[in-house]
Structures are given as structure tokens and as C-alpha cells.
XYZ file of C-alpha atoms in Angstrom:
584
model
C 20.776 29.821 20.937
C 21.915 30.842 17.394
C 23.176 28.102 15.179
C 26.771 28.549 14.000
C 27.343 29.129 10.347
C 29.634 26.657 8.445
C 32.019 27.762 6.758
C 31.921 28.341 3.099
C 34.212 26.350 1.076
C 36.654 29.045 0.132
C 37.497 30.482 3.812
C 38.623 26.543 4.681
C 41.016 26.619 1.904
C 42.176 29.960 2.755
C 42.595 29.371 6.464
C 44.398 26.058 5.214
C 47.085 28.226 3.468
C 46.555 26.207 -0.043
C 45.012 29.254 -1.777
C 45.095 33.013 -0.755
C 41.765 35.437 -0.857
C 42.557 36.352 -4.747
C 42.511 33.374 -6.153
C 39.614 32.441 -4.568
C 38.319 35.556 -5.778
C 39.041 34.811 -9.374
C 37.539 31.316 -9.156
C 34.007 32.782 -7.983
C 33.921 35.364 -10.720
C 35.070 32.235 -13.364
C 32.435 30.070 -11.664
C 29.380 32.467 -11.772
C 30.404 33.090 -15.704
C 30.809 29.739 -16.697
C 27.969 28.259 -14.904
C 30.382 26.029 -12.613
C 31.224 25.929 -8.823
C 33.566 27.344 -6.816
C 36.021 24.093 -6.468
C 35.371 22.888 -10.041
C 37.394 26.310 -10.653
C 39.710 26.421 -8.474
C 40.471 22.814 -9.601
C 40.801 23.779 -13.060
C 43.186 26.642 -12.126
C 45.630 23.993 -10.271
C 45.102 26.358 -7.548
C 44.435 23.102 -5.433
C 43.957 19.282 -6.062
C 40.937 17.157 -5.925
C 42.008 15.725 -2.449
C 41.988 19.292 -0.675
C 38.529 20.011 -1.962
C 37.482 16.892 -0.624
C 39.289 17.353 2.650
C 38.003 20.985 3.138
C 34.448 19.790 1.961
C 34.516 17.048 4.598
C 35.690 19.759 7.105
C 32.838 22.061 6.118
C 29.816 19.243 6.522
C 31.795 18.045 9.277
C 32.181 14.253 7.993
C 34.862 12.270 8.426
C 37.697 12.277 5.795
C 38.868 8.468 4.640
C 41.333 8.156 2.824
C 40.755 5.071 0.613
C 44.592 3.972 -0.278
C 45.313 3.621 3.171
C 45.843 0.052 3.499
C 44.253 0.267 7.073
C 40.969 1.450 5.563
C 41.347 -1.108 2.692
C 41.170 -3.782 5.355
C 37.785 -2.301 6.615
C 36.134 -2.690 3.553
C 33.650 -5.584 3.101
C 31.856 -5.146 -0.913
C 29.897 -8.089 0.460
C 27.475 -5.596 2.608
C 26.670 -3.549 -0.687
C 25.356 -4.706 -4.285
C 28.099 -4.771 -6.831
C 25.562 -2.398 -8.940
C 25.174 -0.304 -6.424
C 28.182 0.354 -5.559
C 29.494 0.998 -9.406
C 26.140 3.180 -10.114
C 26.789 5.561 -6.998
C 30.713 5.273 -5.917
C 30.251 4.196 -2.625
C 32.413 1.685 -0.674
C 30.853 -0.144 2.969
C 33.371 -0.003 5.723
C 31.733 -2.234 7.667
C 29.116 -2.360 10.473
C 28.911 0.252 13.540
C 26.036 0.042 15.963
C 24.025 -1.288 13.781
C 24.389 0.901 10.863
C 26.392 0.503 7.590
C 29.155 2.860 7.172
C 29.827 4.236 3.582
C 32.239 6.046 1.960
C 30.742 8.491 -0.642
C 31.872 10.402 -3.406
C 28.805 12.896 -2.596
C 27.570 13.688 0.849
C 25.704 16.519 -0.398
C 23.534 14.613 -2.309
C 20.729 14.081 0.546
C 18.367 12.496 -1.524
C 21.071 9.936 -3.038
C 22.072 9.167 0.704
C 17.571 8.092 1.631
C 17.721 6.182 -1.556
C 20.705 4.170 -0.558
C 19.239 3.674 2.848
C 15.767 2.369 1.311
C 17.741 -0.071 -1.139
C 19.940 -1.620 1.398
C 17.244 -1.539 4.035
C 18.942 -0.148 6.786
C 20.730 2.827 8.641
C 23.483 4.518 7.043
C 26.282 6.542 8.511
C 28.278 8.505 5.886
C 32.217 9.359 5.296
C 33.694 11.136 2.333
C 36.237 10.058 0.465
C 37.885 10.806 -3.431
C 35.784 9.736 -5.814
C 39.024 8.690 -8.168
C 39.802 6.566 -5.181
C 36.826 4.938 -5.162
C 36.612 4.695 -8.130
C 40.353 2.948 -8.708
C 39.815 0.743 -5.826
C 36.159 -0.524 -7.528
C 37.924 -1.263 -10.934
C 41.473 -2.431 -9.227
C 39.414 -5.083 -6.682
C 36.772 -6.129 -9.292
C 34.019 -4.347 -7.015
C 30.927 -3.137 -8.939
C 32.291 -4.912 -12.247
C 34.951 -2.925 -12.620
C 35.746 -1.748 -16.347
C 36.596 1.777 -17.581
C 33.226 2.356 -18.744
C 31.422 1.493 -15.637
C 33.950 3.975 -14.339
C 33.483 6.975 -16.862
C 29.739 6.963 -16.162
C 30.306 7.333 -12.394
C 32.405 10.115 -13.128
C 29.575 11.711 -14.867
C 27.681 11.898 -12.345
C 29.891 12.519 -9.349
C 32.826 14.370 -10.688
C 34.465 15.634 -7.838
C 33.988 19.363 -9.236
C 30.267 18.594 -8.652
C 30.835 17.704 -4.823
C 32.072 21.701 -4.135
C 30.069 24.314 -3.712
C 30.414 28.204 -2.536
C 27.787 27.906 0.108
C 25.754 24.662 1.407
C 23.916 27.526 4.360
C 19.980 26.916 1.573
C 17.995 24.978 3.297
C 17.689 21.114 2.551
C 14.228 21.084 2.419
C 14.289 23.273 -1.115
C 16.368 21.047 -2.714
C 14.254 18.373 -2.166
C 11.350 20.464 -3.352
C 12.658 21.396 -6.551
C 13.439 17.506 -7.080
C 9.730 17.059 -8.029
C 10.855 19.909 -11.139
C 13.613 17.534 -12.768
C 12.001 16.650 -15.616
C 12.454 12.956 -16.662
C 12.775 9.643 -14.593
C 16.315 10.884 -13.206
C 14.961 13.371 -9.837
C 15.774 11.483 -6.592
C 12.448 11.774 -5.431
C 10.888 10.627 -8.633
C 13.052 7.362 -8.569
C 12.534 6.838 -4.769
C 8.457 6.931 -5.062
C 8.613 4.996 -8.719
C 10.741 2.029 -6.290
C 8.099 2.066 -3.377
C 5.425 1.474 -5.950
C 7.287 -1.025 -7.911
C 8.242 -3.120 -4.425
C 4.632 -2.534 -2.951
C 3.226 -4.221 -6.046
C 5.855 -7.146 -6.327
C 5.234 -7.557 -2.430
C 1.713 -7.799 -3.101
C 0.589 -4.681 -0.754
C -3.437 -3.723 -1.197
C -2.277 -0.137 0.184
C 0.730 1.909 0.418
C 0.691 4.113 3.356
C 2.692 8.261 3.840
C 1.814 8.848 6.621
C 3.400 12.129 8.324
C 5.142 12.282 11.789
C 6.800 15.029 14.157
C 10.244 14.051 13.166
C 9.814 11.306 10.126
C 7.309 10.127 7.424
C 5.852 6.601 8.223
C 5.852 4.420 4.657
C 3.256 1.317 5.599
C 2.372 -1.401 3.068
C -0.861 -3.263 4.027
C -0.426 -7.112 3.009
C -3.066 -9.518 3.635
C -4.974 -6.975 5.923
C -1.859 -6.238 7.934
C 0.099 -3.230 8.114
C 3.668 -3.557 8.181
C 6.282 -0.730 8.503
C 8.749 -0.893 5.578
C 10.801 2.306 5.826
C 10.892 5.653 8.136
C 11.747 8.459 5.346
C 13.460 11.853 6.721
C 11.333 14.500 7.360
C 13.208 16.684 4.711
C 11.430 14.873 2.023
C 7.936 15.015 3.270
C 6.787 18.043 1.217
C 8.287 16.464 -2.149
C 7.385 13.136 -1.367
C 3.470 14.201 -1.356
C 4.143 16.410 -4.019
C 4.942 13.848 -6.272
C 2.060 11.140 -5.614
C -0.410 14.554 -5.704
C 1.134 15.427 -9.223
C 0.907 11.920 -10.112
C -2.735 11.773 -8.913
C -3.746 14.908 -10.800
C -4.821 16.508 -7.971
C -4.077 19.973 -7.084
C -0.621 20.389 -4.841
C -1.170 23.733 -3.427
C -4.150 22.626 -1.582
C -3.344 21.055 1.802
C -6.732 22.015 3.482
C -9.252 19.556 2.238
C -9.023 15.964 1.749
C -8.481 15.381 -2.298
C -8.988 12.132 -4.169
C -6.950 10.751 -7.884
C -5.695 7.944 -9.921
C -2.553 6.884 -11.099
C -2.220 4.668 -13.733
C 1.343 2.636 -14.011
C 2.877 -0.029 -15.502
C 4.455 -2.458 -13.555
C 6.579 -5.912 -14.477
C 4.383 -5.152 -17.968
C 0.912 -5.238 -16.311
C -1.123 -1.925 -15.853
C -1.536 -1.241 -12.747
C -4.186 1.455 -11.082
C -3.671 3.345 -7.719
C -6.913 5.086 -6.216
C -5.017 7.792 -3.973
C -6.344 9.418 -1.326
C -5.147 12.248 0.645
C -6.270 13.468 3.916
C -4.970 16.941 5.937
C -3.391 15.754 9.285
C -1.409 17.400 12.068
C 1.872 16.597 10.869
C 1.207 17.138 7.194
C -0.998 15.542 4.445
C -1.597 11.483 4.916
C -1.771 9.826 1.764
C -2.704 6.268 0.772
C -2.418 4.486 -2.385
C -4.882 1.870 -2.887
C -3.584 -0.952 -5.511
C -6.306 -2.030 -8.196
C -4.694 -5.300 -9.772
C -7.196 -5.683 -12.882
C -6.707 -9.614 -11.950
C -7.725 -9.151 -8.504
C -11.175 -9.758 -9.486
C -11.261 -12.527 -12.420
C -9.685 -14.760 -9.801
C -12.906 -16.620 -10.242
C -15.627 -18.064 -7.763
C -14.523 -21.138 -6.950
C -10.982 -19.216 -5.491
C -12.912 -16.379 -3.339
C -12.905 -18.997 -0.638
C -16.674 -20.859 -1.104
C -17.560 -23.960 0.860
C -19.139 -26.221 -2.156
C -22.481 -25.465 -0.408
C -21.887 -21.947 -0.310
C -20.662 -21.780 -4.231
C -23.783 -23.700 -5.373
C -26.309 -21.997 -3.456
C -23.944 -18.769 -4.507
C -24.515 -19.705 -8.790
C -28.606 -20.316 -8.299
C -28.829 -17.353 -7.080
C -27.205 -14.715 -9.122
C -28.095 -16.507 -12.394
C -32.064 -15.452 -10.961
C -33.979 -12.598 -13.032
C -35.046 -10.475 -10.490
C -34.693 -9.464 -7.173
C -31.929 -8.036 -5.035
C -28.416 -9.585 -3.795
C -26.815 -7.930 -0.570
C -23.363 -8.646 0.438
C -23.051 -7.050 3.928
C -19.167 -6.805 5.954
C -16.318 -3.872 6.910
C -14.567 -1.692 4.562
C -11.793 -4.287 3.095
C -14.091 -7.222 3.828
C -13.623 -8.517 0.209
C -17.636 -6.878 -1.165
C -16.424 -5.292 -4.038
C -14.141 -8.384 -5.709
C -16.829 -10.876 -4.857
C -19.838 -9.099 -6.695
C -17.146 -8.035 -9.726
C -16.552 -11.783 -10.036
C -20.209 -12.596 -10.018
C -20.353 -9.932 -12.924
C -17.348 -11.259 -14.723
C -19.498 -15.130 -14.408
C -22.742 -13.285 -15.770
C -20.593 -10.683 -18.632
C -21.966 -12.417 -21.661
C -23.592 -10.960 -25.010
C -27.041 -11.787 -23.874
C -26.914 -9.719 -20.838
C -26.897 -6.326 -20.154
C -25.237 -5.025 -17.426
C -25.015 -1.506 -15.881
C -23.147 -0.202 -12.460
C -23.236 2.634 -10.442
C -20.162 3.080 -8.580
C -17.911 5.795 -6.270
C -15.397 4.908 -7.389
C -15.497 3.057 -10.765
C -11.912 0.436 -9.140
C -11.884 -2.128 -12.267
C -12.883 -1.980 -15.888
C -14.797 -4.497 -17.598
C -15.271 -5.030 -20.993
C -19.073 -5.483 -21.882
C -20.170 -3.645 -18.743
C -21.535 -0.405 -18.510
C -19.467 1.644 -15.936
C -21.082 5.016 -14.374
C -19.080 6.857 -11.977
C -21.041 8.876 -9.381
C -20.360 12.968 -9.530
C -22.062 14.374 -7.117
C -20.204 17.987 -7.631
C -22.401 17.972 -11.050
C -25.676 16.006 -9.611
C -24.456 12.813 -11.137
C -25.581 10.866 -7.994
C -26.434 7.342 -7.305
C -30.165 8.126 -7.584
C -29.878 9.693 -10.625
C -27.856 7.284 -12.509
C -30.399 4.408 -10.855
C -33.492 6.233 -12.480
C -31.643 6.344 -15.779
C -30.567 2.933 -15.861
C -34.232 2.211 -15.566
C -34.521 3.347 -18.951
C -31.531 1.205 -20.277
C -33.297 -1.803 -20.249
C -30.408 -3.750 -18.546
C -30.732 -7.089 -17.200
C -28.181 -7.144 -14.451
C -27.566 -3.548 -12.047
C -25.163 -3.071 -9.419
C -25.717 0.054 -6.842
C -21.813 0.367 -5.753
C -23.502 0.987 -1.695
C -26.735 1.555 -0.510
C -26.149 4.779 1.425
C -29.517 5.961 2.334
C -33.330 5.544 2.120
C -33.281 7.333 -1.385
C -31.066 4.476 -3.320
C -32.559 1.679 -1.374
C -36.206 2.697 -2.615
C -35.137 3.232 -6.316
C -32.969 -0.566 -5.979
C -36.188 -2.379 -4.794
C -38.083 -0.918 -7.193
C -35.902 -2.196 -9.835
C -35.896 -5.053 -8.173
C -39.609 -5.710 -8.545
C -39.920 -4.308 -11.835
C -37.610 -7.476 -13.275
C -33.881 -6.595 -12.735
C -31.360 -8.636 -10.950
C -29.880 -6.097 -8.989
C -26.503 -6.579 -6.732
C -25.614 -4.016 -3.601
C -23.279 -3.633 -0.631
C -24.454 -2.887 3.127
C -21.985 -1.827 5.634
C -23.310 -4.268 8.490
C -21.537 -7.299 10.949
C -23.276 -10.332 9.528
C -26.536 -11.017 7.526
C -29.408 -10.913 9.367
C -28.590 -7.578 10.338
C -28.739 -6.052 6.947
C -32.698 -6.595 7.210
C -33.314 -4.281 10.390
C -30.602 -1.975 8.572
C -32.535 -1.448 5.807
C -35.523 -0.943 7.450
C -34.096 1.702 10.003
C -33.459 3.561 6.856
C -36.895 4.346 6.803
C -37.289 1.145 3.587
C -41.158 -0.461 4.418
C -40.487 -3.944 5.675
C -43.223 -5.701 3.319
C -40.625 -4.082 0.588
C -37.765 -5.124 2.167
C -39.488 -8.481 2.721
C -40.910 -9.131 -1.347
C -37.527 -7.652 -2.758
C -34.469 -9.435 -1.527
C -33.389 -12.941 -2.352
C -30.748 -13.674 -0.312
C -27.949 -11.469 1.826
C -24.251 -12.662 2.090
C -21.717 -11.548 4.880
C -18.106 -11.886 4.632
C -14.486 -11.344 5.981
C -11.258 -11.997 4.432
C -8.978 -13.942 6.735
C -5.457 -14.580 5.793
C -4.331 -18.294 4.970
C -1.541 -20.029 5.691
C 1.776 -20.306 3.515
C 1.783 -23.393 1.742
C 5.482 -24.011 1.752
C 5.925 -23.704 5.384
C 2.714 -24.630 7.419
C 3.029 -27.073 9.591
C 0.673 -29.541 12.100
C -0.207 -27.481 15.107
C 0.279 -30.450 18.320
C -0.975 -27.944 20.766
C -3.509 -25.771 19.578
C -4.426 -22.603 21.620
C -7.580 -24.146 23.573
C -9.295 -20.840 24.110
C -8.969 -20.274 21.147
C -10.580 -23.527 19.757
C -13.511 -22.673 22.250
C -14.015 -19.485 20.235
C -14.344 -21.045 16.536
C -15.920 -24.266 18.265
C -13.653 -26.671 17.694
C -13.965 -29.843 20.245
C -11.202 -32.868 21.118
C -13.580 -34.753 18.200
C -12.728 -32.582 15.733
C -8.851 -32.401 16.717
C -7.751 -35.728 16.072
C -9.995 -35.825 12.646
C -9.098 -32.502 11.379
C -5.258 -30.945 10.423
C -5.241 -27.793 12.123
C -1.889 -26.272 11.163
C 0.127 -23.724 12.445
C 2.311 -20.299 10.917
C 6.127 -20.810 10.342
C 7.705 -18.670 8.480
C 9.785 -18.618 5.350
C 11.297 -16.918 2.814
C 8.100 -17.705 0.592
C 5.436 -15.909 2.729
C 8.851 -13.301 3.965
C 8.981 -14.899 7.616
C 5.213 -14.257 8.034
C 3.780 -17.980 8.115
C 0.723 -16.567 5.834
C 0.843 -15.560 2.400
C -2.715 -14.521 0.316
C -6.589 -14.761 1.646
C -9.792 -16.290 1.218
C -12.930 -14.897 2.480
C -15.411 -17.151 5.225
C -18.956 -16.668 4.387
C -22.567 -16.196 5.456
C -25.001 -17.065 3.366
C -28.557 -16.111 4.365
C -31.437 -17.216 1.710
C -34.464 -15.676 2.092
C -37.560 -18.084 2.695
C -41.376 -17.550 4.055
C -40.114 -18.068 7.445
C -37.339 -15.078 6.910
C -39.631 -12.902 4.945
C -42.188 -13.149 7.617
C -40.373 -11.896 10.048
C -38.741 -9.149 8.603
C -42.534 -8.188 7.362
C -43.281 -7.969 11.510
C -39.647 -6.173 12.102
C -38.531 -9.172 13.883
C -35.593 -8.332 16.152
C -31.961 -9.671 14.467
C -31.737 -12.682 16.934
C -34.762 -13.834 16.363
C -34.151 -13.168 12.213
C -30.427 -15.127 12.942
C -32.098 -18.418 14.648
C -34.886 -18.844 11.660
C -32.024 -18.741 9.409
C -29.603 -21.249 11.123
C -32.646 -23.398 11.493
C -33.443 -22.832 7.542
C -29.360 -24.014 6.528
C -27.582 -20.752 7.448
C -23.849 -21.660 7.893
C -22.600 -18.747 10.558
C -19.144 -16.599 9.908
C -17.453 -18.419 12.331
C -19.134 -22.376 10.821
C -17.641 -21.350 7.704
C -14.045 -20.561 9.298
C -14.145 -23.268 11.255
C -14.458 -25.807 8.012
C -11.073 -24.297 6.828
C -9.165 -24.234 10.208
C -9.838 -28.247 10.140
C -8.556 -28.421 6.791
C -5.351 -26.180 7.951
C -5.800 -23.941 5.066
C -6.000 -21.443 8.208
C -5.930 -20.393 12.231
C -7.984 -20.187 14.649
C -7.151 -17.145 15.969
C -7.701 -15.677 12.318
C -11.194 -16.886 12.355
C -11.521 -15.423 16.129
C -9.954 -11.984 14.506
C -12.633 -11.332 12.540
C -16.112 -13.480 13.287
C -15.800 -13.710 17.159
C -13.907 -10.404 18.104
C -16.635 -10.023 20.231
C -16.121 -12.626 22.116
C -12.315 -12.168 22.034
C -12.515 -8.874 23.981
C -14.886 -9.796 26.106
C -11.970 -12.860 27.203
C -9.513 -10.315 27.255
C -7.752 -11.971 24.130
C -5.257 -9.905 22.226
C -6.568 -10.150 18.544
């Protein structure tokens, strides 16, 4: 079925009997030569006043008309739902609460991208009227409302002049507006000042990512805090295509592709700290998915003793990086915490005596001192090739960002044996696997054996708030079952429970700490990985040689309440957790 067309601006007035067909005429030729619109004209020409071109404009968008000096609608009026800025800066007056969404008079209903900006400030759903912006405006200055003040008032005006609220046809298509937002040059496009805000409150909030993620009728915006995702905002689908247009631009990466996955950087300035995004963005059904990863350059000079070490753990941690030689795994997930722990090693070791070199894809945090190479494999810059030429920059300390295949592992054992101190990741579940890992990569096992000094596994779990945690009385008993926890233990230890304030925002955990595994390699260890020794039989040698487990080292902070049990179930026993049927 066809879609009736609105009528344009001029037939309402005409119908109305407040102008004929000439004068309407006259305006559009005056318009189109002075660069104005339609109802700025026929303003100008007294033809009409600024209340019938608000009437006939509500009529045309089909809004509802309020007329702000009836005393009825004064009594509606609440400033108390709506910032006092806010409503100076954009003319807007709340009426009050319907089904759950904040009615507003506006001086401009055609501005759609004002109208998802307002919505994302006052976090919620917004239904719109239209009303004269001198009325507003008078009522504002008249009831003290957004500061009042005749300047506050002339710099409204600027921007929403009722002239500027008319046009000769609305029939273009939203979604064009919104792309030729991303054009505006300066800070002042909608969509520019919508994505700077997300950024801004994503970092304040402490997010790790910011999610776009495109949907059939909406875009999903997700900020990841503390390793959870939590929904902050579903944007109209209008402003999908500008929306990713922006973060691409700001990433450097090219906009017209949409095919291929594309990776960038933005660099930004936030409360006065520089701030660096890794962006990613990845072709979906809906439209491109992009994520913003948030590099704090503090994130990683939090220092050793805050990463979340048992005193055991730290000590045996210090011996072993301050070694000459040999090679350092820290094994765990993607956002299991293996890139800040081995930058804050480097940041202990960064001194003038020591050379240090990485290898990395990506480069996520600068160091002064350190030797940075970023992997290009488009141009044969690859992790092999930079190891072989570190070789031959005499360094004392190297760090292989991942080791990816049989190819880097040989050339970081090698380098390993040959004197370096040499730090790596390994995408495995706890310690002891890393060994069979390695050697399914095709490495020899007496290499894999001679070369590494000790492999750490780790997961970040999230701790409680400080300002609201309180004594759990009844513990979850399945749950103590999991981490190991018996009635002993109970009554000795303070395991505490989430809250919720407005500290940690009604969560109960704010920040995290990472539970380790620390395996040290020892004749017993090396032995067995020499004879491929199966990982439970490489796991029991090293809990009988000292080895605290994932879920020891958890359990050492539940008892101290710094956090849950269930947390420490979510990530060392989820195993065990689905095999209960637990909901983790």
C-alpha cells in the first residue's frame, strides 16, 4: 500500500485560508534567492505569524500543537524532569510523564538528531510536541527555568529561530540528513557530539569496550565493565550509517568499504588524559559491528603488587622475571588480563641497563625505553621476522606479543637458549596445558622441556565494591562446594556478599583483580614434558611441587571477601558449573 504524502508547508496554509497561492508563490521565489525557507519568508512578509507556521508545521509532521501560555499546560510542566542547561541550550519544556516516557515540548521537531541526543542525555524515552519557541523561550526566562537571562535566550534563538523550524518539503529521506551530519565540519554535527558523549561517558564509566552493534530495527550501544556487558542505549536505526561513519573516519579506515573486516586507532583526549581506542569493525547481517577497545596508558603501571598476587605468587612472580634467560608463558582467554600483567613486568624491568624489544599485533601501550615493533604482515613484517632481527639487537629482555604457530615458538626458544629472557602469551585453560600445546605445535619436547622457566595462568574476576559489601550469613552452598570452601573455613573467613550502590552504580562490584596459577618448572616437570606426559599427570607433579590451582588462588580472596564465590566458579570451575546445571 502506497504511503500518503504530507503535505508541504505551503498547501496547509493555503487550505487554512491565512495566505492565498500567490503569496506563497512569492515567498518560494524570495526563499530560493535569498538562501532562506519557505516560512522564514512568508514570516518576513507578515503574510502570517510565527504561531501559524508552527501550527501548520505541527499539522504537517502530525505532532501535537501546545500551546505554552495556556495556564492548563503551564500546570503540566515539571523543569524538575529536565536539566536547567538543557533545557536553556535546546528550548525544550517536560510536560510530565506518559507511559513511561518524558513528554517534551520542542521548538524543533525536525531536528531528528537533536531529539536521539536528548533521549541519550536524559536516559530515557521521549515523546515529542511542538510548541513556539518565543513561548518557550518567555516561559524559561519568566519561571527562572534554564537560568533565565536575555542572553541565555538570544543564543537559543540562534539556533532555533522559528524561521529555521519551516521548510517547503520534509518528503527527503531522514536517513540523508543524518548522513551528511558526518560533513559538518567542526565539533557542532549531531552525530559528531552524540559519538564524542558515548566516548567521554564510556571512559568516565570505566568501560574496557564500547560496543555498535547493528539490529533489524535499532543499533545496540554496549559498554563492557569489569568483563560484563551492559546495554546503555538502543540508537534509531536512522543513524546507523552515520554513526559508523564517524568512528570509521575517526579510525582512519576506509568508509566505503563494508565488505571486509577493517582495523584503526583513535587517539582522544579525555578529562585531560590521552586516551587510545583500538577499533575494530566487522561486516554483519544488519550492518557493520564495531567495537572500541579503551587503552588507558595507566591500565598497565598499576603495578605488581595491585594485579591481584597472593604474597607467594608475587615473590615467586619477581625471581623469576628478574632471571637472564629462558622463557615466561602466561597462558588464559582473550580478556584474561595477559597483556597488562607482562607490560607491568616490563614497566618493573624498564631500566637503563636493560634492553628491551617487543613484537606485538597490535602495539596497545607505549613505553618509554622500550623498543616497540608492530607486526605487518601485508609488507612481510611478521612475528618471525622481527624475532630473527631482534636477535641481532642484542636485547636483554624480548616479548613475542602470542605464540601463534610452530614457526615463532622455534625462533622464541632459541632465543631463549641463546641468553635472552624472553616473555609470551598462549591461548590455553590453565598451565600445565600450555606444555602439550606447545608440543602439538610440532615444538620437540626436550626443547620445550630445557627452555621454559615457569608458565602462569590467569583470569580476571571482578571484586566487590568497597563501600557497599557486606557479610554474606548464608552463602550459596553449592557454590562453596565448587571453590572448596568447608563449614571450617566459614566461620574463620569473611565471605561477603554484592549490594549495590551508587559507588559501584547498583552493581555490588566495582574494578578486578586477576587469580593466578603459577606453575615453576622443576626436574620432576621437565621430565615429564621430555616423555609427553599427558596434562593430568603434568597438573599433579606440579600441585605436589607448590602449584596453587585457579580456583586455590580464588578461594584465598573469597575468604578475605575481597570477592564471590560464584565469580571464582565463573571463571576457574565453569566446568564444573555446567556440568551442575549452574547458571554462571
Amino acid at each position: 500500500m502506497a504511503r500518503k504524502q504530507r503535505q508541504k508547508l505551503g498547501e496547509i496554509l493555503v487550505e487554512w485560508g491565512l495566505v492565498d497561492q500567490q503569496q506563497v508563490d512569492e515567498a518560494v521565489q524570495k526563499a530560493r534567492a535569498g538562501g532562506q525557507r519557505l516560512g522564514e519568508a512568508l514570516v518576513e512578509s507578515g503574510a502570517v505569524k510565527d504561531r501559524d507556521v508552527v501550527r501548520a508545521l505541527a499539522t504537517q509532521l502530525d505532532l501535537e500543537f501546545v500551546d505554552v501560555e495556556d495556564e492548563a499546560v503551564r500546570e503540566t510542566i515539571d523543569m524538575s524532569l529536565v536539566p536547567a542547561d538543557v533545557a536553556k541550550k535546546h528550548l525544550v519544556l517536560p510536560l510530565g510523564m506518559h507511559n513511561g516516557r518524558l513528554k517534551l515540548a520542542v521548538a524543533d521537531p525536525m531536528d531528528l538528531e537533536l531529539m536521539d541526543l536528548l533521549r541519550f542525555r536524559l536516559n530515557t524515552e521521549v515523546v515529542t510536541a511542538i510548541a513556539v519557541p518565543d513561548a518557550i523561550r518567555d516561559y524559561l526566562d519568566s519561571s527562572g527555568g534554564g537560568g533565565g537571562g536575555g542572553g541565555g535566550g538570544s543564543a537559543a534563538s540562534s539556533m532555533f529561530k522559528t524561521d529555521s523550524l519551516v521548510t517547503d518539503s520534509v518528503d527527503a529521506t531522514m536517513d540523508k540528513s543524518v548522513d551528511a551530519s558526518i560533513d559538518i565540519s567542526g565539533d557542532d554535527a549531531p552525530i559528531i557530539r552524540l559519538v564524542t558523549r558515548v566516548i567521554n561517558e564510556a571512559v568516565r564509566g570505566r568501560a574496557s569496550d564500547i560496543h555498535v552493534e547493528p539490529m533489524a530495527d535499532r543499533v545496540l550501544l554496549r559498554y563492557r565493565i569489569d568483563g560484563v556487558c551492559h546495554v546503555r542505549d538502543n540508537l534509531p536505526k536512522r543513524m546507523q550509517s552515520a554513526l559508523i561513519a564517524r568512528l570509521k573516519l575517526m579510525a582512519g579506515v576506509n568508509i566505503a568499504e563494508r565488505r571486509i573486516p577493517q582495523d584503526g586507532r583513535i587517539k582522544m583526549e579525555v578529562d585531560g588524559t590521552n586516551i587510545d581506542f583500538r577499533v575494530s569493525s566487522c561486516p554483519a547481517y544488519h550492518g557493520e559491528s564495531i567495537v572500541l577497545r579503551v587503552l588507558r596508558p595507566d591500565a598497565v603501571r598499576i603495578g605488581l603488587e595491585n594485579l591481584g598476587f597472593e604474597r607467594e605468587n608475587l615473590d615467586e612472580f619477581n625471581r623469576i622475571i628478574r632471571r637472564p634467560n629462558g622463557i615466561f608463558l602466561v597462558t588464559g582467554p582473550t580478556g584474561s588480563g595477559k597483556t597488562t600483567t607482562l607490560y607491568s613486568a616490563l614497566d618493573t624491568l624498564n631500566r637503563p641497563d636493560k634492553k628491551i624489544i617487543t613484537a606485538e599485533d597490535p602495539v596497545e601501550y607505549n613505553f618509554n625505553g622500550i623498543n616497540q615493533c608492530q607486526v605487518r604482515d601485508a609488507i612481510g613484517l611478521t612475528f618471525p621476522a622481527i624475532l630473527r632481527s631482534m636477535l641481532r639487537q642484542a636485547p636483554n629482555v624480548i616479548l613475542v606479543g602470542e605464540i601463534r604457530d610452530r614457526e615463532v615458538a622455534d625462533i622464541a626458544i632459541q632465543a631463549a637458549l641463546t641468553g635472552h629472557l624472553v616473555f609470551s602469551t598462549l591461548h590455553t585453560n590453565d598451565a600445565p596445558s600450555a606444555i602439550t600445546r606447545l608440543i602439538d605445535m610440532g615444538v620437540k619436547p626436550f626443547l620445550v622441556a630445557s627452555s621454559i622457566q615457569a608458565i602462569m595462568a590467569q583470569r580476571l574476576t571482578r571484586i566487590l565494591c568497597e563501600k557497599c559489601r557486606t557479610r554474606d550469613e548464608s552463602p550459596d552452598e553449592r557454590m562453596l562446594r565448587v571453590v572448596g570452601i568447608d563449614q571450617s573455613e566459614i566461620a574463620d573467613g569473611n565471605i561477603c556478599r554484592p549490594v549495590g550502590c551508587s559507588h559501584c552504580n547498583k552493581v555490588g562490584f566495582k574494578g578486578r583483580k586477576a587469580i593466578f596459577e603459577m606453575m615453576r618448572m622443576n626436574a620432576e616437570v621437565r621430565e615429564l614434558a621430555f616423555n609427553r606426559a599427558s596434562i593430568d599427570v603434568i597438573r599433579e607433579a606440579a600441585i605436589r611441587n607448590g602449584m596453587k590451582t585457579l580456583v586455590e588462588d580464588g578461594k584465598k580472596k573469597v575468604l578475605r571477601g575481597v570477592t564471590t564465590p560464584k565469580e571464582v566458579a565463573r571463571f576457574a570451575q565453569a566446568e564444573v558449573l555446567i556440568a551442575e546445571n549452574v547458571d554462571i
